[in-house]
Structure formats: structure tokens, C-alpha cells
Amino acid sequence: GAGVSQSPRYKVAKRGQDVALRCDPISGHVSLFWYQQALGQGPEFLTYFQNEAQLDKSGLPSDRFFAERPEGSVSTLKIQRTQQEDSAVYLCASSLAGTNTEAFFGQGTRLTVV
Amino acid sequence: KQEVTQIPAALSVPEGENLVLNCSFTDSAIYNLQWFRQDPGKGLTSLLLIQSSQREQTSGRLNASLDKSSGRSTLYIAASQPGDSATYLCAAYNYGQNFVFGPGTRLSVLP
């Protein structure tokens, strides 16, 4: 597609529910990033893929967070047993290759845990 | 670990003014620095990307400069317009650390 697409745009989950957030990167983009953005703050890094390989998951806040990109294109961020502190906007970005290329962000998924 | 700060946190100016947004980073070993715009409830729109070997980049009324030695980047907006109102974020990319974002500058341009 023309840009990075994320779905759903909004998600309301009851505490304890599992959620799955989807990211469709720009076609041909090798690198894919997930970020978490709390209200009024800058995005915080969660994890990074190069093709299907998850090269860095140091930003995932707990073992309830899991991300995958099995075929090197679409990625899913899964949060198990959601808690209120997980409420945030989850942003996905892709770039053509590695480090020296421009990152393009999706519109984000706003997750509200009630 | 890279830390990025932005000054000011918020800025309100009348239409037509030229303005400067500041971004500082602690680790000068960056690969690139990218400026983004974020409208309320929306994702991030890339404005300018400056590679570590570059001193500045320009796009229309926007000019971004990079001084690695001092750990600073500035975004200059000429002849500001109400449509420029948004939050502006800078992000530094260190190899192996990925993008580290500043908290943003919230800009309001008054008609």
C-alpha cells in the first residue's frame, strides 16, 4: 500500500483480556518497528524486526508483550492479560533498510484498557 | 543510553513568525536524526531526515540543522501558518539502539 497501515484504529479491552494489534508496513520495507506512546509523551521503543527476524525486543515492558513478523511483512503485537497501564497508542513504523533510511509511521492503534 | 530532550515544551506564536524548535541528544554517535510532526490523535508524519554526515536539510519552509559535536539539532519554520500547529518530535537513531524520541514541542500558530 501507499503507507503503513495499522488496525484496529481503536481498541477497548477489559482488564485481563488478550489483544492483537496489526501492522502492514510499506511494501518492500525491510525494517519494522513498534513503539508505545503514552498521552503527552514521545514514543517509546518496543521492538524491531529486520525481515522476519526480531533483532531487538529490549523495549517490551513485560513478558505479556509479544511481537511477530513470520513472513517478513505484516507484523502483530500481542498483549496478554491486559492491564490498565497498557493503555496507550501503539505505533508501527517501517523503513526501507536498516539504519540510514527514513522511517514512516502508521496512524497508530489507541488501546484503552478498562 | 541515548536521551533526547526538546525545548520549549510548548510554543504559541502569531501567524507569519519565523520560529526555531530545539532538540538535544546526549550520545553524539548517531546515524541520523529525524524530525516528525504529529497532529492530535494521529500518527507521525516524517518531515526531514538528516544523516550523520550532513549539516542540514531543507524542505519548503522547513530547515533542519544538525551539530553532532554539541549534540543539537534545530528545526526552523519560516513564515509560520495556522496549519503548522501540531506537536513536533525529533528522534535520534543510534546503531543498535533504534530511534529515541524527545517529548515533543507543542506548537500553536495563531491566525
PDB file of C-alpha atoms in Angstrom:
ATOM      1  CA  GLY A   1       0.000   0.000   0.000  1.00  0.00           C
ATOM      2  CA  ALA A   2       0.874   3.668  -0.067  1.00  0.00           C
ATOM      3  CA  GLY A   3       1.674   3.915   3.621  1.00  0.00           C
ATOM      4  CA  VAL A   4       1.936   1.988   6.853  1.00  0.00           C
ATOM      5  CA  SER A   5      -1.475   0.676   7.849  1.00  0.00           C
ATOM      6  CA  GLN A   6      -2.464  -0.299  11.377  1.00  0.00           C
ATOM      7  CA  SER A   7      -5.597  -1.987  12.612  1.00  0.00           C
ATOM      8  CA  PRO A   8      -7.718  -1.592  14.533  1.00  0.00           C
ATOM      9  CA  ARG A   9      -7.508   2.177  14.956  1.00  0.00           C
ATOM     10  CA  TYR A  10      -9.173   1.936  18.357  1.00  0.00           C
ATOM     11  CA  LYS A  11      -9.447  -0.949  20.766  1.00  0.00           C
ATOM     12  CA  VAL A  12     -11.174  -1.096  24.124  1.00  0.00           C
ATOM     13  CA  ALA A  13     -10.271  -4.142  26.180  1.00  0.00           C
ATOM     14  CA  LYS A  14     -11.398  -5.307  29.567  1.00  0.00           C
ATOM     15  CA  ARG A  15      -8.623  -5.858  32.055  1.00  0.00           C
ATOM     16  CA  GLY A  16      -7.256  -9.360  31.653  1.00  0.00           C
ATOM     17  CA  GLN A  17      -8.274  -9.681  28.007  1.00  0.00           C
ATOM     18  CA  ASP A  18      -5.748 -10.536  25.297  1.00  0.00           C
ATOM     19  CA  VAL A  19      -5.401  -8.171  22.332  1.00  0.00           C
ATOM     20  CA  ALA A  20      -3.676  -8.343  18.944  1.00  0.00           C
ATOM     21  CA  LEU A  21      -2.623  -5.274  17.013  1.00  0.00           C
ATOM     22  CA  ARG A  22      -1.761  -5.498  13.344  1.00  0.00           C
ATOM     23  CA  CYS A  23       0.727  -3.558  11.235  1.00  0.00           C
ATOM     24  CA  ASP A  24       1.004  -3.633   7.445  1.00  0.00           C
ATOM     25  CA  PRO A  25       4.285  -1.948   6.509  1.00  0.00           C
ATOM     26  CA  ILE A  26       5.068  -0.275   3.218  1.00  0.00           C
ATOM     27  CA  SER A  27       5.660  -2.953   0.619  1.00  0.00           C
ATOM     28  CA  GLY A  28       9.328  -3.863   0.334  1.00  0.00           C
ATOM     29  CA  HIS A  29      10.342  -2.275   3.611  1.00  0.00           C
ATOM     30  CA  VAL A  30      12.794  -4.480   5.432  1.00  0.00           C
ATOM     31  CA  SER A  31      12.753  -2.854   8.854  1.00  0.00           C
ATOM     32  CA  LEU A  32       9.705  -2.688  11.114  1.00  0.00           C
ATOM     33  CA  PHE A  33       9.454  -1.008  14.500  1.00  0.00           C
ATOM     34  CA  TRP A  34       6.834  -0.949  17.237  1.00  0.00           C
ATOM     35  CA  TYR A  35       6.552   1.990  19.623  1.00  0.00           C
ATOM     36  CA  GLN A  36       4.310   2.774  22.575  1.00  0.00           C
ATOM     37  CA  GLN A  37       3.182   6.354  23.138  1.00  0.00           C
ATOM     38  CA  ALA A  38       1.574   7.458  26.388  1.00  0.00           C
ATOM     39  CA  LEU A  39      -0.538  10.587  26.416  1.00  0.00           C
ATOM     40  CA  GLY A  40       1.568  13.735  26.152  1.00  0.00           C
ATOM     41  CA  GLN A  41       4.846  11.882  25.740  1.00  0.00           C
ATOM     42  CA  GLY A  42       7.129  10.890  22.909  1.00  0.00           C
ATOM     43  CA  PRO A  43       7.019   7.335  21.548  1.00  0.00           C
ATOM     44  CA  GLU A  44       8.994   4.693  23.444  1.00  0.00           C
ATOM     45  CA  PHE A  45      10.698   1.867  21.563  1.00  0.00           C
ATOM     46  CA  LEU A  46       9.270  -1.626  21.986  1.00  0.00           C
ATOM     47  CA  THR A  47      10.794  -3.917  19.374  1.00  0.00           C
ATOM     48  CA  TYR A  48      12.470  -4.057  15.965  1.00  0.00           C
ATOM     49  CA  PHE A  49      12.367  -6.560  13.092  1.00  0.00           C
ATOM     50  CA  GLN A  50      14.586  -6.910  10.100  1.00  0.00           C
ATOM     51  CA  ASN A  51      12.571  -9.032   7.706  1.00  0.00           C
ATOM     52  CA  GLU A  52      11.218 -11.865   9.878  1.00  0.00           C
ATOM     53  CA  ALA A  53      13.998 -11.691  12.442  1.00  0.00           C
ATOM     54  CA  GLN A  54      13.285  -9.905  15.699  1.00  0.00           C
ATOM     55  CA  LEU A  55      16.629  -8.234  16.300  1.00  0.00           C
ATOM     56  CA  ASP A  56      15.750  -6.187  19.339  1.00  0.00           C
ATOM     57  CA  LYS A  57      12.966  -6.665  21.855  1.00  0.00           C
ATOM     58  CA  SER A  58      14.597  -4.817  24.690  1.00  0.00           C
ATOM     59  CA  GLY A  59      11.767  -2.300  24.942  1.00  0.00           C
ATOM     60  CA  LEU A  60       8.970  -4.770  25.575  1.00  0.00           C
ATOM     61  CA  PRO A  61       7.818  -3.890  29.102  1.00  0.00           C
ATOM     62  CA  SER A  62       6.953  -7.405  30.243  1.00  0.00           C
ATOM     63  CA  ASP A  63       6.582 -10.983  29.101  1.00  0.00           C
ATOM     64  CA  ARG A  64       2.913 -10.237  28.454  1.00  0.00           C
ATOM     65  CA  PHE A  65       4.031  -8.419  25.298  1.00  0.00           C
ATOM     66  CA  PHE A  66       4.893 -10.464  22.242  1.00  0.00           C
ATOM     67  CA  ALA A  67       5.528  -9.459  18.639  1.00  0.00           C
ATOM     68  CA  GLU A  68       5.956 -11.475  15.484  1.00  0.00           C
ATOM     69  CA  ARG A  69       6.534 -10.951  11.792  1.00  0.00           C
ATOM     70  CA  PRO A  70       6.530 -14.519  10.440  1.00  0.00           C
ATOM     71  CA  GLU A  71       6.816 -13.791   6.723  1.00  0.00           C
ATOM     72  CA  GLY A  72       8.786 -10.583   6.905  1.00  0.00           C
ATOM     73  CA  SER A  73       5.880  -8.303   6.023  1.00  0.00           C
ATOM     74  CA  VAL A  74       2.814  -7.997   8.278  1.00  0.00           C
ATOM     75  CA  SER A  75       3.543  -7.819  11.995  1.00  0.00           C
ATOM     76  CA  THR A  76       1.350  -8.454  15.015  1.00  0.00           C
ATOM     77  CA  LEU A  77       1.870  -7.092  18.506  1.00  0.00           C
ATOM     78  CA  LYS A  78       0.083  -9.196  21.076  1.00  0.00           C
ATOM     79  CA  ILE A  79      -0.581  -8.186  24.642  1.00  0.00           C
ATOM     80  CA  GLN A  80      -1.765 -10.867  27.023  1.00  0.00           C
ATOM     81  CA  ARG A  81      -3.785 -10.272  30.171  1.00  0.00           C
ATOM     82  CA  THR A  82      -4.024  -6.548  29.533  1.00  0.00           C
ATOM     83  CA  GLN A  83      -3.686  -4.130  32.431  1.00  0.00           C
ATOM     84  CA  GLN A  84      -4.677  -0.501  32.769  1.00  0.00           C
ATOM     85  CA  GLU A  85      -1.102   0.692  32.410  1.00  0.00           C
ATOM     86  CA  ASP A  86      -1.054  -0.832  28.924  1.00  0.00           C
ATOM     87  CA  SER A  87      -3.440   1.911  27.765  1.00  0.00           C
ATOM     88  CA  ALA A  88      -1.543   3.907  25.150  1.00  0.00           C
ATOM     89  CA  VAL A  89      -1.196   4.459  21.435  1.00  0.00           C
ATOM     90  CA  TYR A  90       0.813   1.739  19.726  1.00  0.00           C
ATOM     91  CA  LEU A  91       2.679   2.968  16.679  1.00  0.00           C
ATOM     92  CA  CYS A  92       4.234   0.903  13.944  1.00  0.00           C
ATOM     93  CA  ALA A  93       6.907   2.203  11.570  1.00  0.00           C
ATOM     94  CA  SER A  94       8.771   0.762   8.630  1.00  0.00           C
ATOM     95  CA  SER A  95      11.850   1.763   6.709  1.00  0.00           C
ATOM     96  CA  LEU A  96      13.422   0.539   3.533  1.00  0.00           C
ATOM     97  CA  ALA A  97      16.561  -0.924   5.050  1.00  0.00           C
ATOM     98  CA  GLY A  98      18.453  -0.772   8.306  1.00  0.00           C
ATOM     99  CA  THR A  99      19.583   2.422   9.870  1.00  0.00           C
ATOM    100  CA  ASN A 100      20.163   5.152   7.380  1.00  0.00           C
ATOM    101  CA  THR A 101      16.734   5.379   5.869  1.00  0.00           C
ATOM    102  CA  GLU A 102      13.654   7.334   6.670  1.00  0.00           C
ATOM    103  CA  ALA A 103      11.056   5.778   8.962  1.00  0.00           C
ATOM    104  CA  PHE A 104       7.385   6.032   8.071  1.00  0.00           C
ATOM    105  CA  PHE A 105       4.776   5.674  10.758  1.00  0.00           C
ATOM    106  CA  GLY A 106       1.235   4.380  10.720  1.00  0.00           C
ATOM    107  CA  GLN A 107      -1.729   6.121  12.316  1.00  0.00           C
ATOM    108  CA  GLY A 108      -1.420   4.024  15.432  1.00  0.00           C
ATOM    109  CA  THR A 109      -3.808   1.896  17.467  1.00  0.00           C
ATOM    110  CA  ARG A 110      -5.245   3.558  20.550  1.00  0.00           C
ATOM    111  CA  LEU A 111      -5.678   0.883  23.218  1.00  0.00           C
ATOM    112  CA  THR A 112      -7.830   1.614  26.233  1.00  0.00           C
ATOM    113  CA  VAL A 113      -7.957  -0.969  28.987  1.00  0.00           C
ATOM    114  CA  VAL A 114     -10.957  -0.639  31.292  1.00  0.00           C
TER     115      VAL A 114
ATOM    116  CA  LYS B   1      21.943   5.206  26.652  1.00  0.00           C
ATOM    117  CA  GLN B   2      20.715   7.951  24.354  1.00  0.00           C
ATOM    118  CA  GLU B   3      18.490  10.622  25.872  1.00  0.00           C
ATOM    119  CA  VAL B   4      16.690  13.242  23.817  1.00  0.00           C
ATOM    120  CA  THR B   5      15.186  16.472  25.094  1.00  0.00           C
ATOM    121  CA  GLN B   6      13.255  19.210  23.354  1.00  0.00           C
ATOM    122  CA  ILE B   7      12.867  22.873  24.190  1.00  0.00           C
ATOM    123  CA  PRO B   8      10.444  24.526  24.501  1.00  0.00           C
ATOM    124  CA  ALA B   9       7.739  22.094  25.584  1.00  0.00           C
ATOM    125  CA  ALA B  10       5.108  24.405  24.116  1.00  0.00           C
ATOM    126  CA  LEU B  11       5.154  27.469  21.925  1.00  0.00           C
ATOM    127  CA  SER B  12       2.452  29.871  20.801  1.00  0.00           C
ATOM    128  CA  VAL B  13       3.189  32.400  18.063  1.00  0.00           C
ATOM    129  CA  PRO B  14       1.214  34.697  15.776  1.00  0.00           C
ATOM    130  CA  GLU B  15       0.916  33.745  12.146  1.00  0.00           C
ATOM    131  CA  GLY B  16       3.834  34.798   9.955  1.00  0.00           C
ATOM    132  CA  GLU B  17       6.577  34.490  12.560  1.00  0.00           C
ATOM    133  CA  ASN B  18       9.763  32.553  11.952  1.00  0.00           C
ATOM    134  CA  LEU B  19      10.479  30.114  14.747  1.00  0.00           C
ATOM    135  CA  VAL B  20      13.065  27.641  15.976  1.00  0.00           C
ATOM    136  CA  LEU B  21      12.481  24.360  17.770  1.00  0.00           C
ATOM    137  CA  ASN B  22      15.379  22.792  19.633  1.00  0.00           C
ATOM    138  CA  CYS B  23      16.382  19.167  20.096  1.00  0.00           C
ATOM    139  CA  SER B  24      19.312  17.937  22.215  1.00  0.00           C
ATOM    140  CA  PHE B  25      20.773  14.453  22.464  1.00  0.00           C
ATOM    141  CA  THR B  26      23.353  13.038  24.848  1.00  0.00           C
ATOM    142  CA  ASP B  27      25.130  10.494  22.631  1.00  0.00           C
ATOM    143  CA  SER B  28      26.686  12.135  19.587  1.00  0.00           C
ATOM    144  CA  ALA B  29      27.339   8.792  17.857  1.00  0.00           C
ATOM    145  CA  ILE B  30      24.093   8.956  15.924  1.00  0.00           C
ATOM    146  CA  TYR B  31      23.440   7.528  12.472  1.00  0.00           C
ATOM    147  CA  ASN B  32      20.732  10.017  11.684  1.00  0.00           C
ATOM    148  CA  LEU B  33      18.186  12.351  13.210  1.00  0.00           C
ATOM    149  CA  GLN B  34      14.625  12.658  12.015  1.00  0.00           C
ATOM    150  CA  TRP B  35      12.014  15.327  12.645  1.00  0.00           C
ATOM    151  CA  PHE B  36       8.349  14.402  12.749  1.00  0.00           C
ATOM    152  CA  ARG B  37       5.042  16.175  13.028  1.00  0.00           C
ATOM    153  CA  GLN B  38       2.140  14.713  14.983  1.00  0.00           C
ATOM    154  CA  ASP B  39      -1.401  16.046  14.801  1.00  0.00           C
ATOM    155  CA  PRO B  40      -3.792  15.288  17.675  1.00  0.00           C
ATOM    156  CA  GLY B  41      -4.921  11.665  17.597  1.00  0.00           C
ATOM    157  CA  LYS B  42      -2.829  10.901  14.562  1.00  0.00           C
ATOM    158  CA  GLY B  43       0.384   9.087  13.759  1.00  0.00           C
ATOM    159  CA  LEU B  44       3.733  10.670  12.969  1.00  0.00           C
ATOM    160  CA  THR B  45       4.472  12.370   9.669  1.00  0.00           C
ATOM    161  CA  SER B  46       8.113  12.486   8.640  1.00  0.00           C
ATOM    162  CA  LEU B  47       9.352  15.999   7.924  1.00  0.00           C
ATOM    163  CA  LEU B  48      13.103  15.785   7.481  1.00  0.00           C
ATOM    164  CA  LEU B  49      15.842  13.190   7.875  1.00  0.00           C
ATOM    165  CA  ILE B  50      19.425  14.334   8.454  1.00  0.00           C
ATOM    166  CA  GLN B  51      22.181  11.780   8.055  1.00  0.00           C
ATOM    167  CA  SER B  52      25.099  11.968  10.462  1.00  0.00           C
ATOM    168  CA  SER B  53      27.355  13.229   7.668  1.00  0.00           C
ATOM    169  CA  GLN B  54      25.030  16.110   6.833  1.00  0.00           C
ATOM    170  CA  ARG B  55      24.760  19.532   8.428  1.00  0.00           C
ATOM    171  CA  GLU B  56      21.264  20.446   7.317  1.00  0.00           C
ATOM    172  CA  GLN B  57      18.234  19.523   5.253  1.00  0.00           C
ATOM    173  CA  THR B  58      15.558  21.729   3.748  1.00  0.00           C
ATOM    174  CA  SER B  59      12.009  21.080   2.637  1.00  0.00           C
ATOM    175  CA  GLY B  60       9.865  24.043   1.681  1.00  0.00           C
ATOM    176  CA  ARG B  61       9.558  26.353   4.684  1.00  0.00           C
ATOM    177  CA  LEU B  62      11.346  23.873   6.936  1.00  0.00           C
ATOM    178  CA  ASN B  63      15.064  23.714   7.577  1.00  0.00           C
ATOM    179  CA  ALA B  64      16.699  21.318   9.997  1.00  0.00           C
ATOM    180  CA  SER B  65      20.298  21.534  11.110  1.00  0.00           C
ATOM    181  CA  LEU B  66      22.490  19.041  12.913  1.00  0.00           C
ATOM    182  CA  ASP B  67      25.549  19.654  15.074  1.00  0.00           C
ATOM    183  CA  LYS B  68      26.747  16.288  16.316  1.00  0.00           C
ATOM    184  CA  SER B  69      29.622  17.677  18.332  1.00  0.00           C
ATOM    185  CA  SER B  70      27.312  19.726  20.503  1.00  0.00           C
ATOM    186  CA  GLY B  71      24.502  17.163  20.457  1.00  0.00           C
ATOM    187  CA  ARG B  72      21.955  19.553  18.997  1.00  0.00           C
ATOM    188  CA  SER B  73      19.506  19.831  16.153  1.00  0.00           C
ATOM    189  CA  THR B  74      17.203  22.700  15.336  1.00  0.00           C
ATOM    190  CA  LEU B  75      14.082  22.846  13.211  1.00  0.00           C
ATOM    191  CA  TYR B  76      13.478  26.240  11.651  1.00  0.00           C
ATOM    192  CA  ILE B  77       9.986  27.053  10.381  1.00  0.00           C
ATOM    193  CA  ALA B  78       9.716  30.127   8.198  1.00  0.00           C
ATOM    194  CA  ALA B  79       6.586  32.255   7.874  1.00  0.00           C
ATOM    195  CA  SER B  80       4.516  30.080  10.192  1.00  0.00           C
ATOM    196  CA  GLN B  81       0.875  29.322   9.340  1.00  0.00           C
ATOM    197  CA  PRO B  82      -2.055  28.104  11.462  1.00  0.00           C
ATOM    198  CA  GLY B  83      -1.797  24.789   9.615  1.00  0.00           C
ATOM    199  CA  ASP B  84       1.638  24.312  11.164  1.00  0.00           C
ATOM    200  CA  SER B  85       0.004  23.844  14.568  1.00  0.00           C
ATOM    201  CA  ALA B  86       0.960  20.372  15.802  1.00  0.00           C
ATOM    202  CA  THR B  87       3.440  18.602  18.051  1.00  0.00           C
ATOM    203  CA  TYR B  88       6.943  18.369  16.620  1.00  0.00           C
ATOM    204  CA  LEU B  89       9.112  15.431  17.642  1.00  0.00           C
ATOM    205  CA  CYS B  90      12.753  14.737  16.983  1.00  0.00           C
ATOM    206  CA  ALA B  91      14.227  11.242  17.074  1.00  0.00           C
ATOM    207  CA  ALA B  92      17.876  10.241  17.161  1.00  0.00           C
ATOM    208  CA  TYR B  93      18.967   6.926  15.683  1.00  0.00           C
ATOM    209  CA  ASN B  94      21.987   5.212  17.229  1.00  0.00           C
ATOM    210  CA  TYR B  95      23.052   1.948  15.695  1.00  0.00           C
ATOM    211  CA  GLY B  96      21.745  -0.870  17.834  1.00  0.00           C
ATOM    212  CA  GLN B  97      19.528   1.423  19.869  1.00  0.00           C
ATOM    213  CA  ASN B  98      16.865   2.345  17.336  1.00  0.00           C
ATOM    214  CA  PHE B  99      15.008   5.638  17.368  1.00  0.00           C
ATOM    215  CA  VAL B 100      14.970   7.518  20.645  1.00  0.00           C
ATOM    216  CA  PHE B 101      12.349  10.256  20.694  1.00  0.00           C
ATOM    217  CA  GLY B 102      12.183  13.525  22.514  1.00  0.00           C
ATOM    218  CA  PRO B 103       8.979  14.505  24.368  1.00  0.00           C
ATOM    219  CA  GLY B 104       7.984  16.936  21.619  1.00  0.00           C
ATOM    220  CA  THR B 105       7.251  20.647  21.260  1.00  0.00           C
ATOM    221  CA  ARG B 106       3.585  21.574  21.037  1.00  0.00           C
ATOM    222  CA  LEU B 107       3.249  24.445  18.571  1.00  0.00           C
ATOM    223  CA  SER B 108       0.235  26.722  18.208  1.00  0.00           C
ATOM    224  CA  VAL B 109       0.206  29.279  15.399  1.00  0.00           C
ATOM    225  CA  LEU B 110      -2.499  31.844  15.952  1.00  0.00           C
ATOM    226  CA  PRO B 111      -4.302  33.429  12.987  1.00  0.00           C
TER     227      PRO B 111
END
